[in-house]
mmCIF file of C-alpha atoms in Angstrom:
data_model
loop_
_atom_site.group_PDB
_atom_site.id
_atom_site.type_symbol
_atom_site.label_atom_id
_atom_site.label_comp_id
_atom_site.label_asym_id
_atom_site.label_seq_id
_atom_site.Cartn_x
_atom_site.Cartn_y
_atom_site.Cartn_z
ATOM 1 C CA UNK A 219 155.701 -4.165 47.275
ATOM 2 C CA UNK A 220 152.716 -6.532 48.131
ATOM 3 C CA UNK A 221 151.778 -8.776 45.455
ATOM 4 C CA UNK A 222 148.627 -10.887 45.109
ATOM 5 C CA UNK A 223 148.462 -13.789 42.300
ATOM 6 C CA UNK A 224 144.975 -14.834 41.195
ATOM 7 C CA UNK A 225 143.721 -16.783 38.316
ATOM 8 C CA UNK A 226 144.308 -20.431 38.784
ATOM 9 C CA UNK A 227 142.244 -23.100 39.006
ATOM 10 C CA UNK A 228 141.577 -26.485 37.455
ATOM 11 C CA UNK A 229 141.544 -26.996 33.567
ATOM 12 C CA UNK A 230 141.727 -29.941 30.814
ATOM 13 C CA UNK A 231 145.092 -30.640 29.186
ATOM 14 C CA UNK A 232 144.968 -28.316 26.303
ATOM 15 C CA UNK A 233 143.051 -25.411 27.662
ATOM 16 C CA UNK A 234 144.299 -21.971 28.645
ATOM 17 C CA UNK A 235 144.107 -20.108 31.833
ATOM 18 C CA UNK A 236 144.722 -16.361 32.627
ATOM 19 C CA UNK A 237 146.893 -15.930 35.736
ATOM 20 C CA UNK A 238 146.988 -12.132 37.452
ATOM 21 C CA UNK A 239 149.273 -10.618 39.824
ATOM 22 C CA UNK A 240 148.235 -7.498 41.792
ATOM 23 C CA UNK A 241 150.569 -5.066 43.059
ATOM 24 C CA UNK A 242 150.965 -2.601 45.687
ATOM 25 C CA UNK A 243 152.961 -0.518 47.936
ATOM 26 C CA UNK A 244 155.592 0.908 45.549
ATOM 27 C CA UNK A 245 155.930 2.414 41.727
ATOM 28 C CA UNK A 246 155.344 -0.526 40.040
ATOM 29 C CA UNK A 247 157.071 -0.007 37.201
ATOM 30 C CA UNK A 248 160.137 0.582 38.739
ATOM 31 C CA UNK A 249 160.340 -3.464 39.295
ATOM 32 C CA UNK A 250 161.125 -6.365 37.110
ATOM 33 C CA UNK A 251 158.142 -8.944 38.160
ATOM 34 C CA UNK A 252 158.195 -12.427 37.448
ATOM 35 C CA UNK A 253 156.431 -15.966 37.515
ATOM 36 C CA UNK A 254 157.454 -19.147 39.049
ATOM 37 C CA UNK A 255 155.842 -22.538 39.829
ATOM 38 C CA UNK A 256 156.244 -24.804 42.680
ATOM 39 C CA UNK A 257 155.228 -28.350 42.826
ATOM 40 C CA UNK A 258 155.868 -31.097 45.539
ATOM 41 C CA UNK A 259 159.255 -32.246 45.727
ATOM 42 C CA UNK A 260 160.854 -29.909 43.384
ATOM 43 C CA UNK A 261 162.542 -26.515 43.802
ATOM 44 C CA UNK A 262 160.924 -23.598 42.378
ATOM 45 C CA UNK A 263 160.953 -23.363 38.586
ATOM 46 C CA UNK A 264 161.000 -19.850 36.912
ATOM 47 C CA UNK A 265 158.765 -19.631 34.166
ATOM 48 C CA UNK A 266 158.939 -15.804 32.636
ATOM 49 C CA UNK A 267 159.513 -12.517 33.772
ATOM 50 C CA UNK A 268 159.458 -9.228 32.311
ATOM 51 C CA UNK A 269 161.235 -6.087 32.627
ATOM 52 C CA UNK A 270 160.042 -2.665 34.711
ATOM 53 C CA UNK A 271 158.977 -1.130 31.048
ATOM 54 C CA UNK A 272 157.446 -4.111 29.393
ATOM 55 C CA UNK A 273 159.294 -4.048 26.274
ATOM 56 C CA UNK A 274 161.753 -7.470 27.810
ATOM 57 C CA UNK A 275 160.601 -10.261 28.377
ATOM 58 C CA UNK A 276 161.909 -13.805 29.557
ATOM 59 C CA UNK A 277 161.086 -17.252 29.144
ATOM 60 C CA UNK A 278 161.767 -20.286 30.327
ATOM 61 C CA UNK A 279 161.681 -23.199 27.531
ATOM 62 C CA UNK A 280 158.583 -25.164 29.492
ATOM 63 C CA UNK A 281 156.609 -21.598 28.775
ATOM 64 C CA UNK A 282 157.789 -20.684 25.165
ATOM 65 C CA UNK A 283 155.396 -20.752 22.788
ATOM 66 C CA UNK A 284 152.724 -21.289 25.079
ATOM 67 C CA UNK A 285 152.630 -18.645 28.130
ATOM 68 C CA UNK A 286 152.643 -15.118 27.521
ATOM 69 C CA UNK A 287 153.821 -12.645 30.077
ATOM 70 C CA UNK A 288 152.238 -8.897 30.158
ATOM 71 C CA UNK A 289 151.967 -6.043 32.705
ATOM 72 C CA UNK A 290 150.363 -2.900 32.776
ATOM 73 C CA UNK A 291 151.568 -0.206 34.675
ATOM 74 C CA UNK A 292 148.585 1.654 35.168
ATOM 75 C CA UNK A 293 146.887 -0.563 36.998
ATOM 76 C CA UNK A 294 149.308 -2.380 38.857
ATOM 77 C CA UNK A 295 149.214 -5.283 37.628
ATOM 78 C CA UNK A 296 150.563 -8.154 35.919
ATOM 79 C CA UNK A 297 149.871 -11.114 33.965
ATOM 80 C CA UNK A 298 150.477 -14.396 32.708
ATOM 81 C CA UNK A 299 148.275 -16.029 29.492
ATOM 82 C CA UNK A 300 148.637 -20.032 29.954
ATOM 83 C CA UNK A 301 147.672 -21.970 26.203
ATOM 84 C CA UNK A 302 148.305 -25.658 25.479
ATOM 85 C CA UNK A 303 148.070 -26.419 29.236
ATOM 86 C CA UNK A 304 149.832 -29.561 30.181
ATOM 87 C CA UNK A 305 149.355 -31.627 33.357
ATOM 88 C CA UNK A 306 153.059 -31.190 33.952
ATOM 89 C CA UNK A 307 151.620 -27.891 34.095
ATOM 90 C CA UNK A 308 150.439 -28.564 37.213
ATOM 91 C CA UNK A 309 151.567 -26.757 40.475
ATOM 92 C CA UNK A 310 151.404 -23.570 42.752
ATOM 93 C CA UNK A 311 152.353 -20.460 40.495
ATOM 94 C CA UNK A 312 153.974 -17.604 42.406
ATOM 95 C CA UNK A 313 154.436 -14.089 41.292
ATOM 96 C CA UNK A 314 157.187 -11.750 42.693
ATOM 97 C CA UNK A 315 158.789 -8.415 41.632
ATOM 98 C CA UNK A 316 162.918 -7.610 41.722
ATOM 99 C CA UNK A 317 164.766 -4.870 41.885
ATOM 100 C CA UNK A 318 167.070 -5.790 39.196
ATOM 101 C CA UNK A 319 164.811 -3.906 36.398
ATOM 102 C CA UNK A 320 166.806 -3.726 33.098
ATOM 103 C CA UNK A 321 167.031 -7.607 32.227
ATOM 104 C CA UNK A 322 164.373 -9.532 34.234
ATOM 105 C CA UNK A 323 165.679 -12.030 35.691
ATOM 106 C CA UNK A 324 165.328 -15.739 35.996
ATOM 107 C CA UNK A 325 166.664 -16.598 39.129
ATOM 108 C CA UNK A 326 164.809 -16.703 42.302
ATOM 109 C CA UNK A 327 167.443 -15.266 44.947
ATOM 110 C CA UNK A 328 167.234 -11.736 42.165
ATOM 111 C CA UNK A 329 163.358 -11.286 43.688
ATOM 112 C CA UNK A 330 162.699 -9.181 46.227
ATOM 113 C CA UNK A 331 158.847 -9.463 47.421
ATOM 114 C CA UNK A 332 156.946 -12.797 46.394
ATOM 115 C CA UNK A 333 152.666 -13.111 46.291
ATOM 116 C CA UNK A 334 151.062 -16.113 48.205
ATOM 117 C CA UNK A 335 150.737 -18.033 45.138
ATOM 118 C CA UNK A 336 147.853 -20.006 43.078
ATOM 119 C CA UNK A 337 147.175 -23.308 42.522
ATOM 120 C CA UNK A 338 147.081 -24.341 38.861
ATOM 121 C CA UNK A 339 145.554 -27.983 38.099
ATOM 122 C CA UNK A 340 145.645 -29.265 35.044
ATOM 123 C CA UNK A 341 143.407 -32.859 34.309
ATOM 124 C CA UNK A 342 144.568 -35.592 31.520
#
């Protein structure tokens, strides 16, 4: 699976950003596919993920209430609706799709194929 996130860029502290992940190579659907954040001296932070189906989803507490994770399988693609933004919000978002389909999970090493990642700033 190839995956190519889009979508970021740099916002105010309290606006919302659309992040989208674009997949190919494989049946889609047949993957759990995620989102995590890097930023400069920290490991990478998962942030949701949702199942092969789209009917589970999973959150991390920095994204409840806030992000909303959504896919649709007939066009390959995913997404990730950022409201409230934060500038702890701040950082390199990565999409990636795993194997492990019925619960998606939350930790990194359970991915299989990762995109090249977008940069998310987010101004005080």
């Amino acid at each position: 699976v190839q995956l190519q996130a889009s979508g970021g860029g740099l916002v105010q502290a309290g606006g919302s950003l659309r992040l989208s992940c674009a997949a190919s190579g494989r049946t889609f659907s047949l993957y759990a596919v995620g989102w995590f954040r890097r930023t400069p001296g920290k490991e990478r932070e998962f942030v949701a993920a949702i199942g092969g189906s789209g009917q589970r989803t999973s959150y991390a507490d920095i994204a409840k209430g806030r992000f909303t994770i959504s896919r649709d399988n007939t066009e390959n693609a995913m997404y990730l609706q950022m409201n409230s933004l934060k500038p702890e919000d701040t950082a390199v978002y990565y999409c990636a799709a795993s194997s492990v389909n019925f619960v998606p999970p939350a930790s990194p090493g359970l991915y299989d194929y990762w995109g090249q990642g977008t940069l998310v700033t987010v101004s005080s």
